[in-house]
């Protein structure tokens, strides 16, 4: 997948219930409700299958965004620690 490099597979997966999944799942559900309202259908009772679909899509997009964020932060940490390892004279221990 171009969105997430293969080296991201070595990281532990984020929890299924994370803040991104919850918010985007809620946004998907609200989008389905708004679609019903704009098309003059009963807001909650009509298109329950669309509500479930939009919520599910939002949930998985949030999950993969959390996974991508975790990968980007791990990559940044790895690069910073490599820099510190290569330049020990710039990072002396406190008190010495």
CSV table of N, CA, C and O in Angstrom, one decimal:
chain,number,residue,atom,x,y,z
A,1,UNK,N,0.8,-1.2,0.0
A,1,UNK,CA,0.0,0.0,0.0
A,1,UNK,C,0.9,1.2,0.0
A,1,UNK,O,1.8,1.4,0.8
A,2,UNK,N,0.6,2.2,-0.9
A,2,UNK,CA,1.5,3.4,-1.0
A,2,UNK,C,1.3,4.3,0.2
A,2,UNK,O,2.2,5.1,0.5
A,3,UNK,N,0.1,4.2,0.9
A,3,UNK,CA,-0.2,5.1,2.0
A,3,UNK,C,0.7,4.7,3.2
A,3,UNK,O,1.1,5.6,4.0
A,4,UNK,N,1.0,3.4,3.3
A,4,UNK,CA,1.8,2.9,4.5
A,4,UNK,C,2.9,2.0,4.0
A,4,UNK,O,2.6,1.0,3.4
A,5,UNK,N,4.2,2.4,4.2
A,5,UNK,CA,5.3,1.6,3.7
A,5,UNK,C,5.3,0.3,4.4
A,5,UNK,O,4.8,0.0,5.5
A,6,UNK,N,6.1,-0.7,3.8
A,6,UNK,CA,6.2,-2.0,4.3
A,6,UNK,C,6.9,-2.1,5.6
A,6,UNK,O,6.6,-2.9,6.5
A,7,UNK,N,7.8,-1.1,5.9
A,7,UNK,CA,8.5,-1.1,7.2
A,7,UNK,C,7.6,-0.8,8.3
A,7,UNK,O,8.0,-1.0,9.5
A,8,UNK,N,6.4,-0.3,8.1
A,8,UNK,CA,5.5,0.0,9.1
A,8,UNK,C,4.9,-1.2,9.7
A,8,UNK,O,4.3,-1.2,10.8
A,9,UNK,N,5.0,-2.4,9.0
A,9,UNK,CA,4.5,-3.6,9.5
A,9,UNK,C,5.2,-4.1,10.8
A,9,UNK,O,4.6,-4.9,11.5
A,10,UNK,N,6.4,-3.6,11.0
A,10,UNK,CA,7.1,-4.1,12.2
A,10,UNK,C,6.6,-3.4,13.5
A,10,UNK,O,6.9,-3.9,14.6
A,11,UNK,N,5.8,-2.4,13.3
A,11,UNK,CA,5.3,-1.7,14.5
A,11,UNK,C,4.0,-2.4,15.0
A,11,UNK,O,3.3,-3.0,14.3
A,12,UNK,N,3.8,-2.3,16.3
A,12,UNK,CA,2.6,-2.9,16.9
A,12,UNK,C,1.4,-2.1,16.4
A,12,UNK,O,1.4,-0.9,16.2
A,13,UNK,N,0.3,-2.8,16.1
A,13,UNK,CA,-0.9,-2.1,15.6
A,13,UNK,C,-1.5,-1.2,16.7
A,13,UNK,O,-1.5,-1.5,17.9
A,14,UNK,N,-2.1,-0.1,16.2
A,14,UNK,CA,-2.8,0.7,17.2
A,14,UNK,C,-4.1,0.0,17.7
A,14,UNK,O,-4.6,-0.9,17.0
A,15,UNK,N,-4.6,0.5,18.8
A,15,UNK,CA,-5.9,-0.2,19.3
A,15,UNK,C,-7.0,0.1,18.3
A,15,UNK,O,-7.0,1.1,17.6
A,16,UNK,N,-8.0,-0.8,18.2
A,16,UNK,CA,-9.1,-0.6,17.3
A,16,UNK,C,-9.9,0.6,17.7
A,16,UNK,O,-10.5,1.3,16.8
A,17,UNK,N,-10.1,0.8,18.9
A,17,UNK,CA,-10.8,1.9,19.4
A,17,UNK,C,-9.8,3.0,19.8
A,17,UNK,O,-9.3,3.0,20.9
A,18,UNK,N,-9.6,3.9,18.9
A,18,UNK,CA,-8.7,5.1,19.1
A,18,UNK,C,-9.5,6.3,18.8
A,18,UNK,O,-10.6,6.3,18.2
A,19,UNK,N,-8.9,7.5,19.1
A,19,UNK,CA,-9.6,8.7,19.0
A,19,UNK,C,-9.9,9.0,17.5
A,19,UNK,O,-11.0,9.6,17.2
A,20,UNK,N,-9.0,8.7,16.6
A,20,UNK,CA,-9.3,8.9,15.2
A,20,UNK,C,-10.4,8.1,14.6
A,20,UNK,O,-11.3,8.6,13.9
A,21,UNK,N,-10.4,6.8,15.0
A,21,UNK,CA,-11.5,5.9,14.6
A,21,UNK,C,-12.9,6.4,15.1
A,21,UNK,O,-13.9,6.4,14.4
A,22,UNK,N,-12.9,6.8,16.4
A,22,UNK,CA,-14.2,7.2,17.0
A,22,UNK,C,-14.7,8.5,16.3
A,22,UNK,O,-15.8,8.6,15.9
A,23,UNK,N,-13.8,9.5,16.1
A,23,UNK,CA,-14.2,10.8,15.5
A,23,UNK,C,-14.6,10.6,14.1
A,23,UNK,O,-15.6,11.2,13.6
A,24,UNK,N,-13.9,9.8,13.3
A,24,UNK,CA,-14.2,9.7,11.9
A,24,UNK,C,-15.4,8.8,11.7
A,24,UNK,O,-16.2,8.9,10.7
A,25,UNK,N,-15.6,7.8,12.6
A,25,UNK,CA,-16.8,7.0,12.5
A,25,UNK,C,-18.0,7.8,12.8
A,25,UNK,O,-19.0,7.7,12.1
A,26,UNK,N,-17.9,8.7,13.8
A,26,UNK,CA,-19.0,9.6,14.1
A,26,UNK,C,-19.3,10.6,13.0
A,26,UNK,O,-20.4,10.8,12.6
A,27,UNK,N,-18.2,11.1,12.4
A,27,UNK,CA,-18.4,12.0,11.2
A,27,UNK,C,-19.0,11.2,10.0
A,27,UNK,O,-19.9,11.8,9.3
A,28,UNK,N,-18.7,10.0,9.8
A,28,UNK,CA,-19.4,9.2,8.8
A,28,UNK,C,-20.9,9.0,9.1
A,28,UNK,O,-21.7,9.2,8.2
A,29,UNK,N,-21.2,8.8,10.3
A,29,UNK,CA,-22.6,8.6,10.7
A,29,UNK,C,-23.4,9.9,10.5
A,29,UNK,O,-24.5,9.9,10.0
A,30,UNK,N,-22.8,11.0,10.9
A,30,UNK,CA,-23.4,12.3,10.8
A,30,UNK,C,-23.6,12.7,9.3
A,30,UNK,O,-24.6,13.3,8.9
A,31,UNK,N,-22.6,12.3,8.5
A,31,UNK,CA,-22.7,12.5,7.0
A,31,UNK,C,-23.9,11.8,6.5
A,31,UNK,O,-24.6,12.3,5.6
A,32,UNK,N,-24.1,10.6,6.9
A,32,UNK,CA,-25.3,9.8,6.4
A,32,UNK,C,-26.6,10.5,6.9
A,32,UNK,O,-27.6,10.5,6.1
A,33,UNK,N,-26.6,10.9,8.1
A,33,UNK,CA,-27.8,11.6,8.6
A,33,UNK,C,-28.0,12.9,7.9
A,33,UNK,O,-29.2,13.2,7.5
A,34,UNK,N,-27.0,13.7,7.6
A,34,UNK,CA,-27.2,14.9,6.8
A,34,UNK,C,-27.6,14.6,5.4
A,34,UNK,O,-28.5,15.4,4.8
A,35,UNK,N,-27.1,13.5,4.8
A,35,UNK,CA,-27.6,13.1,3.5
A,35,UNK,C,-29.1,12.8,3.5
A,35,UNK,O,-29.8,13.3,2.6
A,36,UNK,N,-29.5,12.1,4.5
A,36,UNK,CA,-31.0,11.9,4.7
A,36,UNK,C,-31.8,13.2,4.8
A,36,UNK,O,-32.8,13.4,4.2
A,37,UNK,N,-31.3,14.1,5.6
A,37,UNK,CA,-32.0,15.4,5.9
A,37,UNK,C,-32.0,16.2,4.6
A,37,UNK,O,-33.1,16.8,4.3
A,38,UNK,N,-30.9,16.3,3.9
A,38,UNK,CA,-30.9,17.1,2.7
A,38,UNK,C,-31.8,16.6,1.6
A,38,UNK,O,-32.3,17.3,0.8
A,39,UNK,N,-32.0,15.2,1.6
A,39,UNK,CA,-32.8,14.6,0.6
A,39,UNK,C,-34.2,14.4,1.0
A,39,UNK,O,-35.0,13.6,0.4
A,40,UNK,N,-34.6,15.0,2.2
A,40,UNK,CA,-35.9,15.0,2.7
A,40,UNK,C,-36.5,13.6,3.0
A,40,UNK,O,-37.6,13.2,2.7
A,41,UNK,N,-35.6,12.8,3.6
A,41,UNK,CA,-35.9,11.5,4.1
A,41,UNK,C,-36.0,11.5,5.6
A,41,UNK,O,-35.3,12.4,6.2
A,42,UNK,N,-36.6,10.6,6.2
A,42,UNK,CA,-36.6,10.5,7.7
A,42,UNK,C,-35.1,10.4,8.1
A,42,UNK,O,-34.4,9.5,7.7
A,43,UNK,N,-34.7,11.3,9.0
A,43,UNK,CA,-33.2,11.4,9.2
A,43,UNK,C,-32.6,10.1,9.8
A,43,UNK,O,-31.6,9.7,9.3
A,44,UNK,N,-33.2,9.6,10.8
A,44,UNK,CA,-32.6,8.4,11.5
A,44,UNK,C,-33.1,7.1,10.9
A,44,UNK,O,-32.4,6.1,10.7
A,45,UNK,N,-34.4,7.0,10.5
A,45,UNK,CA,-35.0,5.7,10.1
A,45,UNK,C,-34.6,5.3,8.7
A,45,UNK,O,-34.6,4.1,8.4
A,46,UNK,N,-34.4,6.3,7.8
A,46,UNK,CA,-34.1,5.9,6.4
A,46,UNK,C,-32.6,5.7,6.2
A,46,UNK,O,-31.7,6.3,6.8
A,47,UNK,N,-32.3,4.7,5.3
A,47,UNK,CA,-31.0,4.4,4.9
A,47,UNK,C,-30.1,4.0,6.1
A,47,UNK,O,-28.9,4.4,6.2
A,48,UNK,N,-30.6,3.1,6.9
A,48,UNK,CA,-29.8,2.5,8.0
A,48,UNK,C,-28.5,1.8,7.4
A,48,UNK,O,-27.4,1.9,8.0
A,49,UNK,N,-28.7,1.2,6.3
A,49,UNK,CA,-27.5,0.5,5.7
A,49,UNK,C,-26.4,1.5,5.3
A,49,UNK,O,-25.2,1.3,5.4
A,50,UNK,N,-26.8,2.7,4.8
A,50,UNK,CA,-25.9,3.8,4.5
A,50,UNK,C,-25.2,4.3,5.8
A,50,UNK,O,-24.0,4.6,5.8
A,51,UNK,N,-26.0,4.4,6.8
A,51,UNK,CA,-25.4,4.9,8.1
A,51,UNK,C,-24.4,3.9,8.6
A,51,UNK,O,-23.3,4.4,9.0
A,52,UNK,N,-24.6,2.7,8.5
A,52,UNK,CA,-23.7,1.6,8.9
A,52,UNK,C,-22.4,1.7,8.0
A,52,UNK,O,-21.3,1.6,8.5
A,53,UNK,N,-22.7,1.8,6.7
A,53,UNK,CA,-21.5,1.9,5.8
A,53,UNK,C,-20.7,3.1,6.0
A,53,UNK,O,-19.4,3.0,6.1
A,54,UNK,N,-21.3,4.3,6.1
A,54,UNK,CA,-20.5,5.5,6.3
A,54,UNK,C,-19.7,5.4,7.7
A,54,UNK,O,-18.6,5.9,7.7
A,55,UNK,N,-20.4,4.9,8.7
A,55,UNK,CA,-19.7,4.8,10.0
A,55,UNK,C,-18.5,3.8,9.9
A,55,UNK,O,-17.4,4.1,10.4
A,56,UNK,N,-18.7,2.7,9.2
A,56,UNK,CA,-17.6,1.7,9.1
A,56,UNK,C,-16.5,2.3,8.3
A,56,UNK,O,-15.3,2.1,8.7
A,57,UNK,N,-16.8,3.0,7.2
A,57,UNK,CA,-15.7,3.6,6.4
A,57,UNK,C,-14.9,4.6,7.2
A,57,UNK,O,-13.7,4.6,7.2
A,58,UNK,N,-15.7,5.5,7.9
A,58,UNK,CA,-15.0,6.5,8.7
A,58,UNK,C,-14.1,5.8,9.8
A,58,UNK,O,-13.0,6.3,10.1
A,59,UNK,N,-14.6,4.7,10.4
A,59,UNK,CA,-13.9,4.0,11.4
A,59,UNK,C,-12.6,3.5,10.9
A,59,UNK,O,-11.5,3.7,11.5
A,60,UNK,N,-12.6,2.8,9.7
A,60,UNK,CA,-11.4,2.3,9.2
A,60,UNK,C,-10.4,3.3,8.7
A,60,UNK,O,-9.2,3.2,8.8
A,61,UNK,N,-10.9,4.4,8.1
A,61,UNK,CA,-10.0,5.5,7.7
A,61,UNK,C,-9.3,6.1,9.0
A,61,UNK,O,-8.1,6.3,8.9
A,62,UNK,N,-10.1,6.2,10.0
A,62,UNK,CA,-9.5,6.7,11.3
A,62,UNK,C,-8.4,5.8,11.8
A,62,UNK,O,-7.4,6.2,12.3
A,63,UNK,N,-8.7,4.4,11.7
A,63,UNK,CA,-7.7,3.4,12.1
A,63,UNK,C,-6.4,3.5,11.3
A,63,UNK,O,-5.3,3.6,11.9
A,64,UNK,N,-6.5,3.6,10.0
A,64,UNK,CA,-5.3,3.7,9.2
A,64,UNK,C,-4.6,5.0,9.3
A,64,UNK,O,-3.4,5.1,9.2
A,65,UNK,N,-5.3,6.1,9.6
A,65,UNK,CA,-4.7,7.4,9.9
A,65,UNK,C,-3.9,7.3,11.2
A,65,UNK,O,-2.8,7.8,11.3
A,66,UNK,N,-4.4,6.6,12.2
A,66,UNK,CA,-3.7,6.4,13.4
A,66,UNK,C,-2.5,5.5,13.2
A,66,UNK,O,-1.4,5.8,13.8
A,67,UNK,N,-2.6,4.5,12.4
A,67,UNK,CA,-1.4,3.7,12.0
A,67,UNK,C,-0.4,4.5,11.3
A,67,UNK,O,0.8,4.4,11.6
A,68,UNK,N,-0.8,5.3,10.4
A,68,UNK,CA,0.2,6.2,9.6
A,68,UNK,C,0.9,7.2,10.6
A,68,UNK,O,2.1,7.4,10.5
A,69,UNK,N,0.1,7.8,11.5
A,69,UNK,CA,0.7,8.7,12.5
A,69,UNK,C,1.7,8.0,13.3
A,69,UNK,O,2.8,8.5,13.6
A,70,UNK,N,1.4,6.8,13.8
A,70,UNK,CA,2.3,6.0,14.6
A,70,UNK,C,3.6,5.7,13.8
A,70,UNK,O,4.7,5.8,14.4
A,71,UNK,N,3.5,5.4,12.5
A,71,UNK,CA,4.7,5.1,11.7
A,71,UNK,C,5.5,6.4,11.5
A,71,UNK,O,6.7,6.3,11.7
A,72,UNK,N,4.9,7.5,11.3
A,72,UNK,CA,5.6,8.8,11.1
A,72,UNK,C,6.4,9.1,12.4
A,72,UNK,O,7.5,9.5,12.3
A,73,UNK,N,5.7,9.0,13.5
A,73,UNK,CA,6.4,9.3,14.8
A,73,UNK,C,7.5,8.4,15.1
A,73,UNK,O,8.6,8.8,15.6
A,74,UNK,N,7.3,7.1,14.8
A,74,UNK,CA,8.4,6.1,15.0
A,74,UNK,C,9.6,6.4,14.1
A,74,UNK,O,10.8,6.3,14.5
A,75,UNK,N,9.3,6.8,12.9
A,75,UNK,CA,10.4,7.1,11.9
A,75,UNK,C,11.2,8.3,12.4
A,75,UNK,O,12.4,8.4,12.3
A,76,UNK,N,10.5,9.3,12.9
A,76,UNK,CA,11.1,10.5,13.4
A,76,UNK,C,12.0,10.2,14.6
A,76,UNK,O,13.1,10.7,14.7
A,77,UNK,N,11.4,9.4,15.5
A,77,UNK,CA,12.2,9.0,16.7
A,77,UNK,C,13.5,8.3,16.3
A,77,UNK,O,14.5,8.5,16.8
A,78,UNK,N,13.4,7.4,15.3
A,78,UNK,CA,14.5,6.6,14.9
A,78,UNK,C,15.6,7.5,14.3
A,78,UNK,O,16.8,7.4,14.6
A,79,UNK,N,15.2,8.5,13.5
A,79,UNK,CA,16.1,9.4,12.8
A,79,UNK,C,16.8,10.3,13.9
A,79,UNK,O,18.0,10.6,13.8
A,80,UNK,N,16.0,10.8,14.9
A,80,UNK,CA,16.6,11.6,15.9
A,80,UNK,C,17.6,10.8,16.8
A,80,UNK,O,18.7,11.3,17.1
A,81,UNK,N,17.2,9.6,17.2
A,81,UNK,CA,18.1,8.8,18.0
A,81,UNK,C,19.4,8.4,17.2
A,81,UNK,O,20.5,8.4,17.8
A,82,UNK,N,19.3,8.2,15.9
A,82,UNK,CA,20.5,8.0,15.0
A,82,UNK,C,21.4,9.2,15.0
A,82,UNK,O,22.6,9.1,15.1
A,83,UNK,N,20.8,10.4,14.9
A,83,UNK,CA,21.6,11.6,14.9
A,83,UNK,C,22.3,11.8,16.2
A,83,UNK,O,23.5,12.1,16.3
A,84,UNK,N,21.6,11.5,17.3
A,84,UNK,CA,22.2,11.6,18.7
A,84,UNK,C,23.4,10.6,18.8
A,84,UNK,O,24.4,10.9,19.3
A,85,UNK,N,23.2,9.4,18.3
A,85,UNK,CA,24.2,8.4,18.3
A,85,UNK,C,25.4,8.8,17.5
A,85,UNK,O,26.6,8.5,17.9
A,86,UNK,N,25.2,9.4,16.4
A,86,UNK,CA,26.3,9.8,15.5
A,86,UNK,C,27.1,11.1,16.0
A,86,UNK,O,28.2,11.4,15.6
A,87,UNK,N,26.4,11.9,16.8
A,87,UNK,CA,27.0,13.1,17.3
A,87,UNK,C,27.0,13.2,18.8
A,87,UNK,O,26.3,14.1,19.4
A,88,UNK,N,27.7,12.3,19.5
A,88,UNK,CA,27.7,12.3,21.0
A,88,UNK,C,28.3,13.6,21.6
A,88,UNK,O,27.9,13.9,22.7
A,89,UNK,N,29.2,14.3,20.9
A,89,UNK,CA,29.8,15.5,21.5
A,89,UNK,C,28.7,16.6,21.6
A,89,UNK,O,28.9,17.5,22.5
A,90,UNK,N,27.7,16.6,20.9
A,90,UNK,CA,26.6,17.6,21.0
A,90,UNK,C,25.6,17.3,22.1
A,90,UNK,O,24.9,18.2,22.5
A,91,UNK,N,25.7,16.1,22.6
A,91,UNK,CA,24.7,15.7,23.6
A,91,UNK,C,25.4,15.0,24.8
A,91,UNK,O,25.3,13.9,25.0
A,92,UNK,N,26.0,15.9,25.6
A,92,UNK,CA,26.7,15.4,26.7
A,92,UNK,C,25.7,15.2,27.9
A,92,UNK,O,24.7,15.8,27.9
A,93,UNK,N,26.0,14.3,28.8
A,93,UNK,CA,25.2,14.0,29.9
A,93,UNK,C,25.1,15.2,30.8
A,93,UNK,O,26.1,16.0,31.0
A,94,UNK,N,24.0,15.4,31.4
A,94,UNK,CA,23.8,16.6,32.3
A,94,UNK,C,24.7,16.4,33.6
A,94,UNK,O,24.9,15.3,34.1
A,95,UNK,N,25.4,17.5,33.9
A,95,UNK,CA,26.2,17.5,35.1
A,95,UNK,C,27.7,17.1,34.8
A,95,UNK,O,28.5,17.1,35.7
A,96,UNK,N,28.0,16.9,33.5
A,96,UNK,CA,29.4,16.6,33.2
A,96,UNK,C,30.0,17.7,32.3
A,96,UNK,O,29.3,18.4,31.7
